[in-house]
Coordinates of C-alpha atoms in Angstrom, one line a residue:
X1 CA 0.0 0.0 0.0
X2 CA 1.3 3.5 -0.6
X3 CA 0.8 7.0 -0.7
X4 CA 1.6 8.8 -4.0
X5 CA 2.7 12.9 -3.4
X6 CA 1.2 15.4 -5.1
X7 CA 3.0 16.5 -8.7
X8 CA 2.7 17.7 -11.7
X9 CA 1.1 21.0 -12.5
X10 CA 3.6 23.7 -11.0
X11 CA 1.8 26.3 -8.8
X12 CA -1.4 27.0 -10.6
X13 CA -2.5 23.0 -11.3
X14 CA -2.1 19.8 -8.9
X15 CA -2.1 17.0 -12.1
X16 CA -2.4 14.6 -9.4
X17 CA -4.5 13.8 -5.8
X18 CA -3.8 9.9 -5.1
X19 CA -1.5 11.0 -2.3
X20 CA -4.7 11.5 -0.7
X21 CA -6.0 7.6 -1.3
X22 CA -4.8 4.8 0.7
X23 CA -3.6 3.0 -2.9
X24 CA -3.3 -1.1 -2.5
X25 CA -1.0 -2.8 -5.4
X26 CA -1.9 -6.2 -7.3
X27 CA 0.3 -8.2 -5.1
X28 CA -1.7 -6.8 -2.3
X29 CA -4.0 -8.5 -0.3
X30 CA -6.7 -6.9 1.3
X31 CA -7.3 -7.5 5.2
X32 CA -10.8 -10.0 4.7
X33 CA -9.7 -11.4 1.2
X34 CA -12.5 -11.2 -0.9
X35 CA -16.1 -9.6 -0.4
X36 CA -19.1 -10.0 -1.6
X37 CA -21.4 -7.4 -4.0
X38 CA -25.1 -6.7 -3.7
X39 CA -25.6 -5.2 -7.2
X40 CA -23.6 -2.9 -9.8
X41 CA -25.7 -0.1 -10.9
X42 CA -25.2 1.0 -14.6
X43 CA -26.4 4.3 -15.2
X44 CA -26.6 4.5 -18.9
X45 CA -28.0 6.8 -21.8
X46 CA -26.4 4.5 -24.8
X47 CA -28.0 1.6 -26.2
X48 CA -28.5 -1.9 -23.8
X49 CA -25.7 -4.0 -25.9
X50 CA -23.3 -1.4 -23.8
X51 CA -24.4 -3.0 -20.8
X52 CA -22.5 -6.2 -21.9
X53 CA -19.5 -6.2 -19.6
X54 CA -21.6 -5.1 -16.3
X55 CA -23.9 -7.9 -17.0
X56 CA -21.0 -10.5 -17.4
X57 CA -20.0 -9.1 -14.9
X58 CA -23.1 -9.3 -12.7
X59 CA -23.4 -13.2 -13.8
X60 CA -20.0 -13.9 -11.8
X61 CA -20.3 -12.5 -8.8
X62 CA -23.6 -13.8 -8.5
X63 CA -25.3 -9.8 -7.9
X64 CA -27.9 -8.0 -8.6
X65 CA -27.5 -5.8 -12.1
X66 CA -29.5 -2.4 -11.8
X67 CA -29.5 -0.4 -15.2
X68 CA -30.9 3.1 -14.7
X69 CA -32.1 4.3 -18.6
X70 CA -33.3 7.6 -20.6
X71 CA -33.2 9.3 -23.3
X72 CA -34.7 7.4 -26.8
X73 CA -32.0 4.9 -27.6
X74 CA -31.6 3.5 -24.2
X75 CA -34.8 1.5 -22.9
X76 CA -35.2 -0.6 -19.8
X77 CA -37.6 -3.5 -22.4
X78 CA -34.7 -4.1 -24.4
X79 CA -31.9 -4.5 -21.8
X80 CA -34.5 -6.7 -20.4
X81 CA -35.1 -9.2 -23.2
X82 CA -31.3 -8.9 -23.6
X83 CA -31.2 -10.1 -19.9
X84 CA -29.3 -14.0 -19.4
X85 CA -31.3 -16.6 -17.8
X86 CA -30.4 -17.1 -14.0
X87 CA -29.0 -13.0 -14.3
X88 CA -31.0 -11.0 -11.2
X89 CA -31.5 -7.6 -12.7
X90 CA -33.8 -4.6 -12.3
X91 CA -34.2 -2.6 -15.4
X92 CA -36.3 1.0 -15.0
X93 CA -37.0 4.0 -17.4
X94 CA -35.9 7.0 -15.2
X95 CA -36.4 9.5 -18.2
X96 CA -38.2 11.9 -15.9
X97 CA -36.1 12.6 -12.7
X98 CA -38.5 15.3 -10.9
X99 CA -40.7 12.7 -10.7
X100 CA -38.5 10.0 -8.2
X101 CA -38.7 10.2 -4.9
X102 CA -35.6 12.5 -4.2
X103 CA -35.1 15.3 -2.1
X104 CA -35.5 18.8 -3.3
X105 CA -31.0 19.5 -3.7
X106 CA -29.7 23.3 -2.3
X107 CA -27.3 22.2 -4.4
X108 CA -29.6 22.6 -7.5
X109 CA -31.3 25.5 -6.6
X110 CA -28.3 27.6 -6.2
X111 CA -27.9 26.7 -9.6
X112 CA -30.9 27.0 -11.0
X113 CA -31.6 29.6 -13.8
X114 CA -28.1 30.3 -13.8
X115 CA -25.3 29.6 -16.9
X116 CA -23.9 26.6 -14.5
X117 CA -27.1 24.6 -14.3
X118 CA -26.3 21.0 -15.6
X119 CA -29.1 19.5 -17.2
X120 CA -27.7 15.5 -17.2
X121 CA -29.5 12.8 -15.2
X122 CA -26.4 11.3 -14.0
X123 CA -27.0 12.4 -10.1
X124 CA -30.3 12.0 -10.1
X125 CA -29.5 8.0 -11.3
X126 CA -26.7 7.2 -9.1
X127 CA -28.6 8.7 -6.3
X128 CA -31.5 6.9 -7.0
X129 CA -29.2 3.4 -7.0
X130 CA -28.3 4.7 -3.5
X131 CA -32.2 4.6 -2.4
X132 CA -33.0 1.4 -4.2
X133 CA -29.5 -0.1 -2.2
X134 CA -31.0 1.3 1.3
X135 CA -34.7 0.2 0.7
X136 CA -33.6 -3.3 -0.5
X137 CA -31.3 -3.5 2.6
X138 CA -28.3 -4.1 0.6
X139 CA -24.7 -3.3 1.9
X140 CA -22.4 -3.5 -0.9
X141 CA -22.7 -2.2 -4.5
X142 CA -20.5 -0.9 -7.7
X143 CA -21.2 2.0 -9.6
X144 CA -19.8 1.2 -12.8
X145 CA -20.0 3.2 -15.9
X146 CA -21.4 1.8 -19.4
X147 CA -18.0 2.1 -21.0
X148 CA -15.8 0.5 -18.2
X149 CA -14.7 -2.6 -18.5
X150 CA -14.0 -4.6 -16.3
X151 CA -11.0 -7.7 -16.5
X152 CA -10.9 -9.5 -13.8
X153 CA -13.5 -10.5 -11.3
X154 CA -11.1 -10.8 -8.2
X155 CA -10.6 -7.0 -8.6
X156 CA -14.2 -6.2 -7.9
X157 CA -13.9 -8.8 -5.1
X158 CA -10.7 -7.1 -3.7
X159 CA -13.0 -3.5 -3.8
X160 CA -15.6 -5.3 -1.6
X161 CA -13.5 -6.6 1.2
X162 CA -11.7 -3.6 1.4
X163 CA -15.3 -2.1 2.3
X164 CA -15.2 -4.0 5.7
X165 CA -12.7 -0.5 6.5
X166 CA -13.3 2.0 3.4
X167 CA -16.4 3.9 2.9
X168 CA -15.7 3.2 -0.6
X169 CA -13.0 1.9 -3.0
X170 CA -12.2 3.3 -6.6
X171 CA -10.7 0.9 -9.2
X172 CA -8.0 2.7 -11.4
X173 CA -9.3 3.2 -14.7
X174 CA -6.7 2.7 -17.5
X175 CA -7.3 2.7 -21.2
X176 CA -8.2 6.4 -22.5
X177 CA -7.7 8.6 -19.1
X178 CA -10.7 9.6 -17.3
X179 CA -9.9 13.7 -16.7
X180 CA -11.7 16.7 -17.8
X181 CA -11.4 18.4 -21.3
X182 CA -9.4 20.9 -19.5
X183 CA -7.0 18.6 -17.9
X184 CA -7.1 16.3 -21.4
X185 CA -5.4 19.0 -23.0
X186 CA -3.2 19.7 -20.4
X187 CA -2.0 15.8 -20.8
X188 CA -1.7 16.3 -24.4
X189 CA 0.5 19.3 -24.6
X190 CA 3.3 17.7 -21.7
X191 CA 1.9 18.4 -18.6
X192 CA 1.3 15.7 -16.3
X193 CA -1.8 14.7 -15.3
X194 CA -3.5 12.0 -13.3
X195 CA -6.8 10.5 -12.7
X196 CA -8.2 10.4 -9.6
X197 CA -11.2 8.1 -8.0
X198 CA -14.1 8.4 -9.8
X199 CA -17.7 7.2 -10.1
X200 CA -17.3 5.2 -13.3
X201 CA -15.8 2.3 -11.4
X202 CA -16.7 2.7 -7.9
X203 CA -17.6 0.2 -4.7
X204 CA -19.1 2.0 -2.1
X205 CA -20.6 0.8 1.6
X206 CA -24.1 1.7 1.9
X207 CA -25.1 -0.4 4.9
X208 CA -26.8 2.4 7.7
X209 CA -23.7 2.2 9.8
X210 CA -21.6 4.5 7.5
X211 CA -22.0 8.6 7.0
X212 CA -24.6 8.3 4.4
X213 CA -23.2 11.1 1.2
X214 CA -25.0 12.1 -2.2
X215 CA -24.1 12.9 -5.3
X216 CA -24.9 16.6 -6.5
X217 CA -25.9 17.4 -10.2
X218 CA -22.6 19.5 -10.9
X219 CA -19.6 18.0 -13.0
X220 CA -17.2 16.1 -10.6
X221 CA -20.3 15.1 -8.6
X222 CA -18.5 11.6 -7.5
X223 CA -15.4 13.7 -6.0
X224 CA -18.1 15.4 -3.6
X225 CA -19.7 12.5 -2.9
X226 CA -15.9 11.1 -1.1
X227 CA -16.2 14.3 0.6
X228 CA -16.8 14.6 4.1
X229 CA -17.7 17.9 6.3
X230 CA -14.4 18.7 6.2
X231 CA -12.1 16.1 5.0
X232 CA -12.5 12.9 2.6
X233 CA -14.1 9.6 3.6
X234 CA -12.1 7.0 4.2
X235 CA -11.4 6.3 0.8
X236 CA -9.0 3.5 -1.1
X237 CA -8.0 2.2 -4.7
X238 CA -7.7 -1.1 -5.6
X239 CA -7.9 -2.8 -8.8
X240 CA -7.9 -2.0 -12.0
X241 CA -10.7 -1.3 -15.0
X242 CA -10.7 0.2 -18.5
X243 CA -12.1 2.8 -20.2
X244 CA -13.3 3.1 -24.1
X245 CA -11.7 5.7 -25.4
X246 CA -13.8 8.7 -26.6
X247 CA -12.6 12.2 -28.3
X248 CA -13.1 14.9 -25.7
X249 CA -12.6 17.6 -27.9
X250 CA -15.3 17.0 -30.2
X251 CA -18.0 19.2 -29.1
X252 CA -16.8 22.9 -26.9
X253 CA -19.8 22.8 -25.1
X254 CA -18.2 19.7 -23.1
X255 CA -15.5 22.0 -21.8
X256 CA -17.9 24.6 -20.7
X257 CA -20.4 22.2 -18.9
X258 CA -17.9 21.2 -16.6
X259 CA -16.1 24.4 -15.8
X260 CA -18.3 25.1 -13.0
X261 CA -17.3 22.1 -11.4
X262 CA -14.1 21.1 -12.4
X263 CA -13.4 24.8 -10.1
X264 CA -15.2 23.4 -7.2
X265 CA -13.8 19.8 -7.2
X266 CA -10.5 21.2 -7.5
X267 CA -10.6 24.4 -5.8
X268 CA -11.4 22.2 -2.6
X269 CA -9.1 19.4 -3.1
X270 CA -6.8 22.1 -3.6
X271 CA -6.4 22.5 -0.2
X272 CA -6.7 18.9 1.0
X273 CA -3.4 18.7 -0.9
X274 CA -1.7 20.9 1.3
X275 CA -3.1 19.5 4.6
X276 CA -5.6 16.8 4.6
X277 CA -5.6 16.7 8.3
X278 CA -6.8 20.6 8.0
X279 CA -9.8 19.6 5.9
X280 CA -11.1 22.2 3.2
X281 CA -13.2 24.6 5.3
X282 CA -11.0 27.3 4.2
X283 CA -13.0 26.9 0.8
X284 CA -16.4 28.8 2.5
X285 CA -14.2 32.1 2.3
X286 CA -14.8 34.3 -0.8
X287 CA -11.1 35.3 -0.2
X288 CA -10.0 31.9 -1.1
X289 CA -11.9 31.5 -3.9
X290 CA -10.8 35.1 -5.7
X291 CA -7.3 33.6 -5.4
X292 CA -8.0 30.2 -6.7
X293 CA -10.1 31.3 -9.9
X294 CA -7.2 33.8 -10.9
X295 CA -4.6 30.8 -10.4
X296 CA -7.5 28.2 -12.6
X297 CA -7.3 31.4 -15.1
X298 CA -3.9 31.2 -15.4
X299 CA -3.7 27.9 -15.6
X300 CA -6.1 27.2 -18.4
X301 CA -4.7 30.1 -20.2
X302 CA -0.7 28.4 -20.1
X303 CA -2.8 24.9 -21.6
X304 CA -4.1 27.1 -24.5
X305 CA -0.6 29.0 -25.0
X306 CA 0.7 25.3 -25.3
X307 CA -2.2 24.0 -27.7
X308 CA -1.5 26.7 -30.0
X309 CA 2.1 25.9 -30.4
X310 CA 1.7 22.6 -31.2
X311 CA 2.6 21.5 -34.7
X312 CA 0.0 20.7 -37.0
X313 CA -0.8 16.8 -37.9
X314 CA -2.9 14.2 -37.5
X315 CA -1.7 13.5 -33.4
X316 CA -3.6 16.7 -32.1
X317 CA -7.0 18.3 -33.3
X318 CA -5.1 21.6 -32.7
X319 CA -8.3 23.8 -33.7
X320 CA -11.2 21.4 -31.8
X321 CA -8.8 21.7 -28.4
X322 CA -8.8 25.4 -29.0
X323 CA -12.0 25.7 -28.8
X324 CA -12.8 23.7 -26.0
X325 CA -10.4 25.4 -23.7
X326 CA -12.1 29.0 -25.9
X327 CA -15.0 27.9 -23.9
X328 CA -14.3 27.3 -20.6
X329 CA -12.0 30.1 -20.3
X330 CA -15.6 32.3 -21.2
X331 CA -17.3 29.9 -18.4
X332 CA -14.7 30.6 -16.1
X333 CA -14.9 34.4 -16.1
X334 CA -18.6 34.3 -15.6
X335 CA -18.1 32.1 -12.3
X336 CA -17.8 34.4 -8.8
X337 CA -16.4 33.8 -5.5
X338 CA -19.7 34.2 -3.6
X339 CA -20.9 31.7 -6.1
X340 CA -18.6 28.7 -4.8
X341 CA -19.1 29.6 -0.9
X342 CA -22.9 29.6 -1.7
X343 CA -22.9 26.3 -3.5
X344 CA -20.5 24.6 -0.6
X345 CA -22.6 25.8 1.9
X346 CA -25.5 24.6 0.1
X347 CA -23.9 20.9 -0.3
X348 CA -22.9 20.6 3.8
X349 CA -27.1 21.3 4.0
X350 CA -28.0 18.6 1.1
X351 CA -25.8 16.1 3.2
X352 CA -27.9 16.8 6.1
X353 CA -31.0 16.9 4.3
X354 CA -29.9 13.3 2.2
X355 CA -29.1 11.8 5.6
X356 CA -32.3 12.4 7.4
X357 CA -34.3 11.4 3.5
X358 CA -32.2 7.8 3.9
X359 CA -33.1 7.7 7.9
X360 CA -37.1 8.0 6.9
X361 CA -36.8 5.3 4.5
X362 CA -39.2 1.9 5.0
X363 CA -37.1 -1.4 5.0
X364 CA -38.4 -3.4 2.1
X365 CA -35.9 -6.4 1.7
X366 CA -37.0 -8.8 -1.2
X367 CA -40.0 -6.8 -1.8
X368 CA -38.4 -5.4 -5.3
X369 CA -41.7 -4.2 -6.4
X370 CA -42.8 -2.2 -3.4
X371 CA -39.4 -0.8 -3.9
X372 CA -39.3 0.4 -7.1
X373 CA -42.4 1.8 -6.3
X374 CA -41.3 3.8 -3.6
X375 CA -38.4 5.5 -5.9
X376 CA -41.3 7.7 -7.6
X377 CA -43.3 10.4 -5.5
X378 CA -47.1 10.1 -4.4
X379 CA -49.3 10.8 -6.9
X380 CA -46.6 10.5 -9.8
X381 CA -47.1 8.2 -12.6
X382 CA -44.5 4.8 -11.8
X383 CA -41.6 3.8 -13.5
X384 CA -41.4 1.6 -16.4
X385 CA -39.4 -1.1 -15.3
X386 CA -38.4 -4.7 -15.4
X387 CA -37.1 -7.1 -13.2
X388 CA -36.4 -10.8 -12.7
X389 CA -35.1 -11.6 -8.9
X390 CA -33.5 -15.6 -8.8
X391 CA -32.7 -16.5 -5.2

């Protein structure tokens, strides 16, 4: 087990956080060996054949498989008849997220008719796999991303022991690097960069013992979820999974979704780089966040100065990176201190608010129905779901 040190990124950029995860290598063994999995949740917007890996790898461990669905091409009926025999899986259309059963977010307010509202359903699904965990009194599950795969089965099993101490354990994700646009291009043009834990690959403990968390509709929304009041969870990495690669640079508006909250997530962990032991309260001071935002201008500024000298050629989309870092540098000059201190103090309030929503839940083990039921508010038309539960 180690502890990597922050590098990488001079004084206006920290390319890397894993100092700040207990990191186990291969040769490793966790303390209880192996553990056991619930269910993966897949929250997914592509077609059901992506869901593939997650349900081989579902099959194995003998778990649940949740697939969360929306949008036109991605439909719980045809993951369902794409289901294997002996496979225990709940499959639901969650197209319309005001209408589940989930609290009413600070988080999103603040946001709200604002430039930095984010209009994905990614929260609202992961959270939801968080309910549908507590009602069905699971303890264990894996968050796993539609284009991860996943090699080997003892990782996962690895993840889930290490649970018996971690709130929750990320599985490094190789293949094509799982970053920002921002801090793709920063890769790209010689800086260094790291990935950090993320919710694409992640096992987390959601038995009522631990300090329930939630994740928040803002880019980065996993890195607040390992966030604690004022320090990270207990948090570790073992294993490893792989990404499919995808061009970042293909649309601008990428870059400028995630601005907002590639600002926050790093603005905070900013500080638990320098002292982790200090926490991030610093972060609720406007003060702080004038001084980060110019050091995240410069910063983004030195990438594009970089992406403009590079030579033309197949290698680099010189003109598509330009643009994307074109628009978050407008994003970024729109975003004000008072804005970040609002939005933290927002998120310590939706943590409060998610714990006491999870605390007034009813216990509905094996009852899948009655629980998928429960996901969708009183008087709201259900979900469109499927399921086939094999003890």
């Amino acid at each position: 087990m180690e502890h990597d040190r922050p590098r990488g990124g001079g004084e206006h950029h920290h390319g890397s956080h894993r100092h700040l995860v207990e990191v186990f290598e291969e040769s490793e063994q966790p303390p209880h060996g192996r553990g056991a999995i619930d269910a993966i949740v897949v929250p997914t917007i592509r077609h059901p054949r992506w869901l593939t890996y997650a349900t081989r790898l579902a099959l194995a461990l003998g778990c649940h498989l949740v697939s969360l669905h929306s949008r036109n091409w991605s439909r719980a009926r045809e993951a369902a008849q794409a289901m294997p025999a002996g496979l225990r899986y709940i499959s639901a259309d969650v197209d319309h997220v005001n209408r589940l059963r989930l609290p009413d977010f600070e988080t999103t307010a603040v946001l709200r008719d604002t430039p930095f509202a984010r209009t994905t359903d990614l929260s609202a699904k992961r959270n939801t796999g968080l309910l549908l965990a507590r009602l069905l009194g699971w303890r264990r599950i894996v968050f796993l991303d539609d284009d991860i795969e996943v090699g080997r089965l003892a990782d996962v099993e690895r993840a889930a022991a290490l649970l018996d101490t971690y709130d929750a354990v990320g599985m490094h994700i190789g293949g094509y690097p799982d970053n920002s646009v921002v801090c793709h291009a920063h890769r790209l043009t010689g800086g260094h960069q790291e990935s950090f834990v993320g919710g694409g690959a992640l096992a987390v403990a959601v038995d009522p013992g631990r300090t329930p968390s939630f994740f928040p509709n803002v880019y980065n929304e996993d890195w607040f979820y390992l966030l604690g009041e004022r320090r990270l969870r207990r948090l570790a990495v073992a294993g490893q999974v792989k990404q499919r690669p995808y061009d970042p640079f293909d649309r601008p508006v990428r870059a400028r979704e995630q601005e907002f909250g590639d600002v926050l997530a790093e603005g905070v962990y900013w500080l638990l780089d320098g002292d982790a032991a200090a926490g991030w309260r610093a972060a609720a001071d406007a003060a702080y966040w004038r001084d980060f935002l110019a050091k995240r201008r410069r910063f983004v500024e030195d990438v594009l100065s970089r992406v403009r000298r590079l030579p033309p050629g197949p290698r680099h989309n010189r003109h598509a990176m330009e643009n994307s870092l074109l628009a978050a540098l407008g994003r970024l000059r729109r975003i004000e201190p008072e804005l970040c201190v609002r939005y933290l103090k927002a998120w310590s309030v939706d943590r409060r608010r998610w714990a006491t929503h999870l605390d007034e839940l009813p216990h509905l083990e094996f009852a899948t129905a009655d629980a998928v039921k429960w996901l969708v508010k009183d008087g709201e038309r259900g979900l469109h779901w499927y399921g086939s539960m094999v003890d």
